[in-house]
Amino acid sequence: MSSKDGKGKVTIAVSGLNATDNPGPGVPVIRALRLAMGESLEVVGLAYDVMDPGIYMDGIADHVFMVPYPSQGDDILFERLSYIHSRVHLDAIVPTLDAELFPYVRLVPKLEKLGIGTFLPTEEQLKLRSKVEFDKLAQRFDIAVPRSTPITDLNELNRLVASGAYSYPLMVKGQFYDAYVARTQPEAAMYFNKIAAAWGLPVVVQEFLVGEEYDVVALGDGNGGLVGAVPMRKTVLTEKGKAWAGITVGDPKLKELTEKAVRALSWRGPLELEVMKTARSGDYFLLEINPRFPAWCYLAAGAGANLPHACASLALGENVEPFDRYDVGVMFVRHSLDLVRPLYDLEALSTAGEVHRE
Amino acid sequence: MNEQARKRLSSLAVNESGFAFDPASGHTFTLNRTGLVILRLVGRGAG
């Protein structure tokens, strides 16, 4: 991997530095890049909040820039990225958060003109995998999914339950984030309002399946092929259902399902599949496709399939050989610790919106 | 014991101290000495 302007180091910007108990994927993506690239890599962290812990972690970002929230519009984001490029010359950007993907995908041609590489899905692919369109995707490509219905008001949910289409418990999900098990109508109403306020409408109602959940991190080559995939079982969950610990598994059915989904979508870029193996029948249901790396993606690098590095290489226009193996039985466990820092970084980010380290 | 169950048990990775890992499901188990002996016998075709 070499820089496009011959400066010696490759500069890659990564977003999602919110390494909290509901972590963004930025820090693990950066760790995976550093694992593969060592000293030849310069990392630019793109932060939405001055308190994102990834900003303050040792050995993560060489530069940090505050960026506008996606809701502020593509032009404002592009203006900011152009400025950042003028300061540190970006070779590639790896955006890692769901809500920013549409703006970044729309900006791909403009970023290309600046010489900034990306490896992202198309707008159409993004729409097809959305929770709102998910049912249609499954029908079109014969992938088993739990029944789901997007709704825009609570009466619709009540009608669906009254008609017998759904019964409690059921899942209430946001279009970008959040999923809750509702066991009663008041619980469903509470989650509907909570999700609608946070992520907007529609909210998705989904059949509740009993079984064991597996997650797969994968990278699609954009032509229907798989660059690599690593499945894992979450062994410890946070209150929000996020993985706090996990272990890689070697179930061939998970790989088959991943290949089928990536082929169906001709997916270009990173993705995470959430799969349920039902307790009763042992059948596999695809619960969700997240259009980005999951926060546990460093496990893939640790298991010998460094998918974030492969994604960055593709963003830089390089050829990447598909991974034909990964290690089964590799586990991870998260931890939390306090980072103690002088005020300088917070000061610089709050006032100038950027911080640089030697 | 049916063939499927035997296959499943044989696929477990087991170490000397009785720690077992199922590579397909990701589950881990701890076996006592008796369990370890039984599992080895099953692996050799007993049962």
Tab-separated table of C-alpha atoms in Angstrom:
chain	number	residue	atom	x	y	z
A	1	MET	CA	0.000	0.000	0.000
A	2	SER	CA	1.517	3.346	-0.951
A	3	SER	CA	0.368	6.920	-0.833
A	4	LYS	CA	-0.947	8.466	-3.999
A	5	ASP	CA	1.169	11.593	-3.739
A	6	GLY	CA	4.434	9.870	-2.879
A	7	LYS	CA	4.584	11.341	0.628
A	8	GLY	CA	5.598	7.967	2.048
A	9	LYS	CA	2.660	7.420	4.352
A	10	VAL	CA	-0.878	6.506	3.435
A	11	THR	CA	-3.445	8.762	5.054
A	12	ILE	CA	-6.803	7.211	5.798
A	13	ALA	CA	-9.713	8.957	7.489
A	14	VAL	CA	-12.038	6.892	9.659
A	15	SER	CA	-15.232	8.005	11.389
A	16	GLY	CA	-17.100	6.547	14.373
A	17	LEU	CA	-14.709	7.231	17.263
A	18	ASN	CA	-17.448	6.823	19.874
A	19	ALA	CA	-15.881	3.924	21.766
A	20	THR	CA	-18.593	3.876	24.422
A	21	ASP	CA	-20.715	1.002	25.813
A	22	ASN	CA	-22.601	1.299	22.495
A	23	PRO	CA	-19.449	1.561	20.436
A	24	GLY	CA	-18.884	2.830	16.935
A	25	PRO	CA	-16.657	0.808	14.622
A	26	GLY	CA	-14.029	3.540	14.108
A	27	VAL	CA	-11.529	2.511	16.783
A	28	PRO	CA	-11.485	-1.206	15.846
A	29	VAL	CA	-11.202	-0.324	12.145
A	30	ILE	CA	-8.206	1.894	12.928
A	31	ARG	CA	-6.626	-0.809	15.111
A	32	ALA	CA	-7.013	-3.316	12.279
A	33	LEU	CA	-5.427	-0.880	9.797
A	34	ARG	CA	-2.541	-0.221	12.165
A	35	LEU	CA	-2.062	-3.961	12.686
A	36	ALA	CA	-1.547	-4.412	8.943
A	37	MET	CA	0.158	-1.169	7.993
A	38	GLY	CA	2.220	-0.145	11.025
A	39	GLU	CA	4.315	2.965	10.556
A	40	SER	CA	3.262	3.468	6.936
A	41	LEU	CA	-0.200	4.594	8.044
A	42	GLU	CA	-1.390	8.009	9.108
A	43	VAL	CA	-4.876	8.060	10.595
A	44	VAL	CA	-7.306	10.945	10.526
A	45	GLY	CA	-10.159	10.533	12.996
A	46	LEU	CA	-13.454	12.141	11.996
A	47	ALA	CA	-15.393	12.945	15.175
A	48	TYR	CA	-18.935	14.133	15.782
A	49	ASP	CA	-18.518	14.780	19.488
A	50	VAL	CA	-15.542	16.238	21.328
A	51	MET	CA	-16.021	13.563	23.997
A	52	ASP	CA	-15.737	10.583	21.628
A	53	PRO	CA	-13.296	8.375	23.576
A	54	GLY	CA	-11.432	7.296	20.425
A	55	ILE	CA	-10.081	10.838	20.131
A	56	TYR	CA	-8.177	10.453	23.378
A	57	MET	CA	-6.876	6.896	23.026
A	58	ASP	CA	-3.143	6.385	22.548
A	59	GLY	CA	-2.056	5.147	19.141
A	60	ILE	CA	-5.403	5.626	17.407
A	61	ALA	CA	-5.629	8.951	15.525
A	62	ASP	CA	-2.701	11.110	14.367
A	63	HIS	CA	-5.108	13.934	13.531
A	64	VAL	CA	-8.700	14.484	14.617
A	65	PHE	CA	-11.171	16.777	12.889
A	66	MET	CA	-14.698	17.553	13.983
A	67	VAL	CA	-17.188	16.894	11.175
A	68	PRO	CA	-20.795	18.085	10.765
A	69	TYR	CA	-23.643	15.683	11.475
A	70	PRO	CA	-25.054	14.048	8.314
A	71	SER	CA	-28.376	15.852	8.848
A	72	GLN	CA	-26.642	19.154	8.028
A	73	GLY	CA	-26.453	18.176	4.366
A	74	ASP	CA	-24.042	16.825	1.785
A	75	ASP	CA	-22.610	20.224	0.790
A	76	ILE	CA	-21.571	21.098	4.322
A	77	LEU	CA	-19.985	17.671	4.795
A	78	PHE	CA	-18.128	17.956	1.488
A	79	GLU	CA	-16.902	21.430	2.340
A	80	ARG	CA	-15.494	20.099	5.608
A	81	LEU	CA	-13.882	17.073	3.949
A	82	SER	CA	-12.320	19.342	1.311
A	83	TYR	CA	-10.866	21.474	4.059
A	84	ILE	CA	-9.501	18.400	5.875
A	85	HIS	CA	-8.016	17.167	2.590
A	86	SER	CA	-6.292	20.527	2.108
A	87	ARG	CA	-4.737	20.176	5.567
A	88	VAL	CA	-3.632	16.535	5.636
A	89	HIS	CA	-4.107	15.105	2.114
A	90	LEU	CA	-6.470	12.154	2.422
A	91	ASP	CA	-5.821	9.028	0.348
A	92	ALA	CA	-9.026	7.259	1.420
A	93	ILE	CA	-12.000	7.526	3.745
A	94	VAL	CA	-13.630	4.609	5.571
A	95	PRO	CA	-16.952	5.851	6.965
A	96	THR	CA	-18.270	3.473	9.614
A	97	LEU	CA	-21.665	4.731	10.793
A	98	ASP	CA	-25.053	3.859	9.279
A	99	ALA	CA	-26.452	7.375	9.309
A	100	GLU	CA	-23.529	8.880	7.362
A	101	LEU	CA	-23.439	6.304	4.574
A	102	PHE	CA	-26.013	7.897	2.273
A	103	PRO	CA	-24.219	11.282	2.288
A	104	TYR	CA	-20.838	9.624	1.693
A	105	VAL	CA	-22.218	7.468	-1.127
A	106	ARG	CA	-23.663	10.580	-2.805
A	107	LEU	CA	-20.300	12.322	-2.411
A	108	VAL	CA	-18.245	9.498	-3.994
A	109	PRO	CA	-17.848	11.214	-7.425
A	110	LYS	CA	-16.774	14.486	-5.806
A	111	LEU	CA	-14.357	12.682	-3.481
A	112	GLU	CA	-12.912	10.790	-6.448
A	113	LYS	CA	-12.218	14.102	-8.184
A	114	LEU	CA	-10.167	15.113	-5.151
A	115	GLY	CA	-8.304	11.805	-5.353
A	116	ILE	CA	-9.908	10.400	-2.187
A	117	GLY	CA	-10.738	6.695	-2.463
A	118	THR	CA	-13.737	4.933	-0.919
A	119	PHE	CA	-15.127	1.424	-1.130
A	120	LEU	CA	-18.836	1.791	-0.517
A	121	PRO	CA	-22.131	0.289	-1.695
A	122	THR	CA	-24.369	2.130	-4.147
A	123	GLU	CA	-27.439	4.066	-3.037
A	124	GLU	CA	-29.652	1.329	-4.470
A	125	GLN	CA	-27.831	-1.408	-2.541
A	126	LEU	CA	-28.146	0.646	0.623
A	127	LYS	CA	-31.882	1.053	0.136
A	128	LEU	CA	-32.407	-2.650	-0.618
A	129	ARG	CA	-30.811	-3.791	2.640
A	130	SER	CA	-32.621	-1.191	4.757
A	131	LYS	CA	-34.890	-2.532	7.460
A	132	VAL	CA	-37.815	-0.948	5.640
A	133	GLU	CA	-37.151	-2.851	2.370
A	134	PHE	CA	-35.745	-5.960	3.998
A	135	ASP	CA	-38.821	-8.131	3.521
A	136	LYS	CA	-38.858	-7.436	-0.229
A	137	LEU	CA	-35.174	-8.277	-0.505
A	138	ALA	CA	-35.747	-11.622	1.154
A	139	GLN	CA	-38.664	-12.474	-1.134
A	140	ARG	CA	-36.710	-11.490	-4.228
A	141	PHE	CA	-33.683	-13.599	-3.377
A	142	ASP	CA	-35.215	-16.442	-1.388
A	143	ILE	CA	-33.496	-15.674	1.891
A	144	ALA	CA	-35.355	-16.644	5.078
A	145	VAL	CA	-36.099	-13.595	7.236
A	146	PRO	CA	-38.505	-12.995	10.108
A	147	ARG	CA	-41.758	-11.293	9.059
A	148	SER	CA	-41.477	-7.524	9.396
A	149	THR	CA	-43.642	-4.491	8.643
A	150	PRO	CA	-42.662	-0.807	8.613
A	151	ILE	CA	-45.215	1.352	10.436
A	152	THR	CA	-45.609	5.092	10.812
A	153	ASP	CA	-48.095	5.277	13.671
A	154	LEU	CA	-49.020	3.261	16.684
A	155	ASN	CA	-52.527	2.472	15.461
A	156	GLU	CA	-50.993	0.437	12.635
A	157	LEU	CA	-49.256	-1.734	15.186
A	158	ASN	CA	-52.478	-2.220	17.135
A	159	ARG	CA	-54.282	-3.201	13.909
A	160	LEU	CA	-51.513	-5.689	12.993
A	161	VAL	CA	-51.817	-7.370	16.384
A	162	ALA	CA	-55.641	-7.335	16.315
A	163	SER	CA	-55.624	-8.949	12.857
A	164	GLY	CA	-53.392	-11.763	14.131
A	165	ALA	CA	-50.501	-10.829	11.813
A	166	TYR	CA	-48.260	-10.369	14.859
A	167	SER	CA	-48.455	-11.387	18.489
A	168	TYR	CA	-46.467	-10.466	21.573
A	169	PRO	CA	-43.590	-10.708	22.152
A	170	LEU	CA	-42.447	-8.856	19.033
A	171	MET	CA	-39.454	-6.773	18.027
A	172	VAL	CA	-39.678	-2.984	17.625
A	173	LYS	CA	-36.763	-1.641	15.573
A	174	GLY	CA	-35.477	1.726	14.386
A	175	GLN	CA	-34.577	2.231	10.734
A	176	PHE	CA	-30.933	2.926	11.641
A	177	TYR	CA	-30.368	1.732	15.208
A	178	ASP	CA	-32.079	0.256	18.228
A	179	ALA	CA	-34.126	-2.897	18.597
A	180	TYR	CA	-36.271	-3.858	21.564
A	181	VAL	CA	-38.338	-6.862	22.537
A	182	ALA	CA	-41.864	-5.693	23.418
A	183	ARG	CA	-43.852	-8.158	25.493
A	184	THR	CA	-47.008	-6.054	25.847
A	185	GLN	CA	-48.795	-3.254	23.991
A	186	PRO	CA	-47.679	-0.559	26.482
A	187	GLU	CA	-44.083	-1.715	26.065
A	188	ALA	CA	-44.444	-1.634	22.275
A	189	ALA	CA	-45.927	1.886	22.487
A	190	MET	CA	-43.055	3.063	24.666
A	191	TYR	CA	-40.411	1.651	22.298
A	192	PHE	CA	-42.220	2.978	19.221
A	193	ASN	CA	-42.185	6.522	20.644
A	194	LYS	CA	-38.599	6.230	21.864
A	195	ILE	CA	-37.316	4.991	18.496
A	196	ALA	CA	-39.418	7.431	16.456
A	197	ALA	CA	-38.046	10.334	18.520
A	198	ALA	CA	-34.441	9.158	18.105
A	199	TRP	CA	-34.335	7.887	14.519
A	200	GLY	CA	-37.564	9.050	12.882
A	201	LEU	CA	-40.203	7.068	11.023
A	202	PRO	CA	-40.908	4.430	9.901
A	203	VAL	CA	-40.395	2.128	12.826
A	204	VAL	CA	-40.181	-1.566	11.968
A	205	VAL	CA	-42.234	-4.258	13.697
A	206	GLN	CA	-40.711	-7.719	13.435
A	207	GLU	CA	-41.658	-11.248	14.418
A	208	PHE	CA	-39.770	-12.406	17.528
A	209	LEU	CA	-37.732	-15.577	17.001
A	210	VAL	CA	-36.345	-17.717	19.788
A	211	GLY	CA	-32.873	-19.090	19.184
A	212	GLU	CA	-29.219	-18.248	19.156
A	213	GLU	CA	-27.853	-15.188	17.408
A	214	TYR	CA	-24.735	-15.184	15.280
A	215	ASP	CA	-23.123	-12.207	13.600
A	216	VAL	CA	-20.985	-12.214	10.478
A	217	VAL	CA	-18.602	-9.461	9.418
A	218	ALA	CA	-18.018	-9.556	5.676
A	219	LEU	CA	-16.639	-7.586	2.749
A	220	GLY	CA	-18.294	-7.735	-0.660
A	221	ASP	CA	-16.295	-7.047	-3.831
A	222	GLY	CA	-19.128	-5.267	-5.634
A	223	ASN	CA	-19.483	-7.980	-8.278
A	224	GLY	CA	-21.374	-10.477	-6.138
A	225	GLY	CA	-18.239	-12.044	-4.664
A	226	LEU	CA	-17.053	-12.234	-1.110
A	227	VAL	CA	-13.610	-10.888	-0.175
A	228	GLY	CA	-13.955	-12.511	3.217
A	229	ALA	CA	-16.359	-13.299	6.058
A	230	VAL	CA	-15.878	-14.093	9.732
A	231	PRO	CA	-18.816	-15.299	11.856
A	232	MET	CA	-18.954	-15.126	15.622
A	233	ARG	CA	-21.292	-15.855	18.499
A	234	LYS	CA	-21.819	-13.131	21.063
A	235	THR	CA	-20.947	-14.636	24.426
A	236	VAL	CA	-21.598	-11.589	26.621
A	237	LEU	CA	-24.114	-8.849	25.847
A	238	THR	CA	-24.546	-5.340	27.212
A	239	GLU	CA	-27.970	-4.116	28.321
A	240	LYS	CA	-28.423	-2.762	24.792
A	241	GLY	CA	-27.707	-6.174	23.303
A	242	LYS	CA	-24.277	-5.150	22.020
A	243	ALA	CA	-21.474	-7.697	22.036
A	244	TRP	CA	-19.160	-7.322	25.027
A	245	ALA	CA	-17.465	-10.619	24.269
A	246	GLY	CA	-17.600	-13.094	21.400
A	247	ILE	CA	-15.902	-16.038	19.740
A	248	THR	CA	-15.343	-16.939	16.083
A	249	VAL	CA	-17.234	-20.013	14.874
A	250	GLY	CA	-16.891	-22.327	11.890
A	251	ASP	CA	-20.496	-23.040	10.893
A	252	PRO	CA	-20.533	-23.499	7.075
A	253	LYS	CA	-24.221	-22.522	6.904
A	254	LEU	CA	-23.362	-19.027	8.074
A	255	LYS	CA	-20.859	-18.688	5.250
A	256	GLU	CA	-23.398	-19.971	2.723
A	257	LEU	CA	-25.978	-17.460	3.912
A	258	THR	CA	-23.436	-14.640	3.745
A	259	GLU	CA	-22.401	-15.615	0.217
A	260	LYS	CA	-26.043	-15.706	-0.839
A	261	ALA	CA	-26.817	-12.252	0.603
A	262	VAL	CA	-23.673	-10.650	-0.848
A	263	ARG	CA	-24.377	-12.230	-4.252
A	264	ALA	CA	-28.022	-11.113	-4.163
A	265	LEU	CA	-27.061	-7.518	-3.431
A	266	SER	CA	-23.772	-7.461	-5.408
A	267	TRP	CA	-22.649	-5.740	-2.239
A	268	ARG	CA	-19.673	-3.425	-2.464
A	269	GLY	CA	-17.973	-2.726	0.845
A	270	PRO	CA	-18.195	-3.884	4.426
A	271	LEU	CA	-21.325	-5.316	6.004
A	272	GLU	CA	-22.527	-7.158	9.073
A	273	LEU	CA	-25.171	-9.859	8.975
A	274	GLU	CA	-27.197	-10.687	12.047
A	275	VAL	CA	-28.469	-14.255	11.861
A	276	MET	CA	-30.765	-16.224	14.155
A	277	LYS	CA	-30.543	-19.995	14.380
A	278	THR	CA	-33.920	-20.962	15.764
A	279	ALA	CA	-34.050	-23.208	18.790
A	280	ARG	CA	-36.986	-25.273	17.553
A	281	SER	CA	-36.136	-26.035	13.906
A	282	GLY	CA	-32.463	-25.134	13.710
A	283	ASP	CA	-33.259	-23.003	10.637
A	284	TYR	CA	-31.262	-19.872	9.932
A	285	PHE	CA	-33.026	-16.503	9.560
A	286	LEU	CA	-31.331	-13.332	8.402
A	287	LEU	CA	-32.381	-10.665	10.919
A	288	GLU	CA	-30.590	-7.651	9.592
A	289	ILE	CA	-27.849	-6.410	7.279
A	290	ASN	CA	-25.835	-3.496	8.612
A	291	PRO	CA	-24.070	-1.657	5.778
A	292	ARG	CA	-20.762	-1.130	7.579
A	293	PHE	CA	-18.195	-2.799	9.767
A	294	PRO	CA	-19.465	-3.837	13.203
A	295	ALA	CA	-17.717	-2.576	16.343
A	296	TRP	CA	-16.306	-6.075	16.892
A	297	CYS	CA	-14.527	-6.181	13.495
A	298	TYR	CA	-11.069	-6.246	15.090
A	299	LEU	CA	-11.865	-9.875	15.930
A	300	ALA	CA	-11.734	-10.658	12.201
A	301	ALA	CA	-8.241	-9.166	11.994
A	302	GLY	CA	-7.252	-11.133	15.103
A	303	ALA	CA	-8.581	-14.311	13.489
A	304	GLY	CA	-6.428	-13.801	10.398
A	305	ALA	CA	-8.874	-12.089	8.016
A	306	ASN	CA	-8.119	-8.377	8.253
A	307	LEU	CA	-11.237	-7.158	6.459
A	308	PRO	CA	-10.860	-3.452	7.394
A	309	HIS	CA	-7.392	-3.488	5.819
A	310	ALA	CA	-8.756	-5.248	2.718
A	311	CYS	CA	-11.491	-2.600	2.488
A	312	ALA	CA	-8.964	0.244	2.766
A	313	SER	CA	-6.784	-1.415	0.101
A	314	LEU	CA	-9.763	-1.620	-2.264
A	315	ALA	CA	-10.585	2.022	-1.502
A	316	LEU	CA	-7.032	2.862	-2.582
A	317	GLY	CA	-7.610	1.027	-5.852
A	318	GLU	CA	-5.438	-1.973	-5.048
A	319	ASN	CA	-6.124	-5.619	-5.851
A	320	VAL	CA	-7.075	-7.787	-2.928
A	321	GLU	CA	-7.070	-11.578	-2.855
A	322	PRO	CA	-10.126	-13.120	-1.151
A	323	PHE	CA	-9.495	-14.633	2.278
A	324	ASP	CA	-9.878	-18.401	2.117
A	325	ARG	CA	-9.627	-19.036	5.855
A	326	TYR	CA	-9.799	-17.579	9.344
A	327	ASP	CA	-9.136	-19.063	12.770
A	328	VAL	CA	-12.097	-20.610	14.590
A	329	GLY	CA	-12.253	-20.312	18.384
A	330	VAL	CA	-10.628	-16.877	18.679
A	331	MET	CA	-12.377	-14.814	21.332
A	332	PHE	CA	-12.527	-11.165	22.279
A	333	VAL	CA	-13.676	-9.411	25.394
A	334	ARG	CA	-14.119	-5.647	25.725
A	335	HIS	CA	-12.999	-3.584	28.662
A	336	SER	CA	-13.587	-0.087	29.907
A	337	LEU	CA	-10.988	2.184	31.429
A	338	ASP	CA	-10.518	5.823	32.247
A	339	LEU	CA	-8.349	7.914	29.951
A	340	VAL	CA	-6.719	10.784	31.819
A	341	ARG	CA	-5.673	13.658	29.594
A	342	PRO	CA	-4.614	17.295	29.882
A	343	LEU	CA	-7.180	19.767	28.577
A	344	TYR	CA	-5.248	20.610	25.431
A	345	ASP	CA	-7.011	18.238	23.002
A	346	LEU	CA	-10.486	19.100	24.230
A	347	GLU	CA	-9.609	22.788	24.032
A	348	ALA	CA	-8.318	22.508	20.470
A	349	LEU	CA	-11.268	20.460	19.271
A	350	SER	CA	-13.826	22.739	20.940
A	351	THR	CA	-12.371	25.901	19.473
A	352	ALA	CA	-10.473	25.066	16.270
A	353	GLY	CA	-12.296	21.802	15.538
A	354	GLU	CA	-9.065	19.915	14.952
A	355	VAL	CA	-6.106	18.483	16.792
A	356	HIS	CA	-2.775	17.179	15.465
A	357	ARG	CA	-0.205	14.940	17.063
A	358	GLU	CA	3.460	14.497	16.152
B	1	MET	CA	-26.524	-42.716	19.991
B	2	ASN	CA	-27.326	-41.612	16.455
B	3	GLU	CA	-24.673	-40.801	13.906
B	4	GLN	CA	-25.421	-37.051	13.935
B	5	ALA	CA	-24.905	-36.807	17.692
B	6	ARG	CA	-21.707	-38.844	17.456
B	7	LYS	CA	-20.393	-36.559	14.708
B	8	ARG	CA	-21.244	-33.491	16.753
B	9	LEU	CA	-19.486	-34.820	19.853
B	10	SER	CA	-16.470	-35.881	17.820
B	11	SER	CA	-16.162	-32.393	16.351
B	12	LEU	CA	-15.633	-30.854	19.812
B	13	ALA	CA	-12.137	-29.572	20.469
B	14	VAL	CA	-11.225	-30.916	23.919
B	15	ASN	CA	-8.032	-30.379	25.891
B	16	GLU	CA	-6.459	-32.514	28.609
B	17	SER	CA	-8.060	-30.562	31.456
B	18	GLY	CA	-11.582	-31.044	30.113
B	19	PHE	CA	-12.219	-27.699	28.423
B	20	ALA	CA	-14.329	-28.308	25.301
B	21	PHE	CA	-15.160	-25.965	22.424
B	22	ASP	CA	-17.843	-26.552	19.799
B	23	PRO	CA	-16.484	-24.845	16.651
B	24	ALA	CA	-19.886	-24.741	14.950
B	25	SER	CA	-21.890	-23.060	17.696
B	26	GLY	CA	-19.112	-21.314	19.626
B	27	HIS	CA	-20.236	-22.870	22.904
B	28	THR	CA	-17.671	-23.865	25.503
B	29	PHE	CA	-18.068	-26.567	28.150
B	30	THR	CA	-16.141	-27.863	31.100
B	31	LEU	CA	-16.014	-31.651	31.544
B	32	ASN	CA	-15.150	-33.522	34.698
B	33	ARG	CA	-12.880	-36.585	34.468
B	34	THR	CA	-15.825	-38.934	33.938
B	35	GLY	CA	-17.222	-36.766	31.144
B	36	LEU	CA	-13.815	-36.598	29.522
B	37	VAL	CA	-13.499	-40.389	29.559
B	38	ILE	CA	-17.015	-40.829	28.100
B	39	LEU	CA	-16.374	-38.291	25.362
B	40	ARG	CA	-13.137	-40.044	24.368
B	41	LEU	CA	-14.932	-43.382	24.247
B	42	VAL	CA	-17.648	-41.891	22.050
B	43	GLY	CA	-14.932	-40.516	19.808
B	44	ARG	CA	-13.551	-44.050	19.441
B	45	GLY	CA	-16.926	-45.406	18.449
B	46	ALA	CA	-18.323	-46.638	21.773
B	47	GLY	CA	-21.914	-45.971	22.792
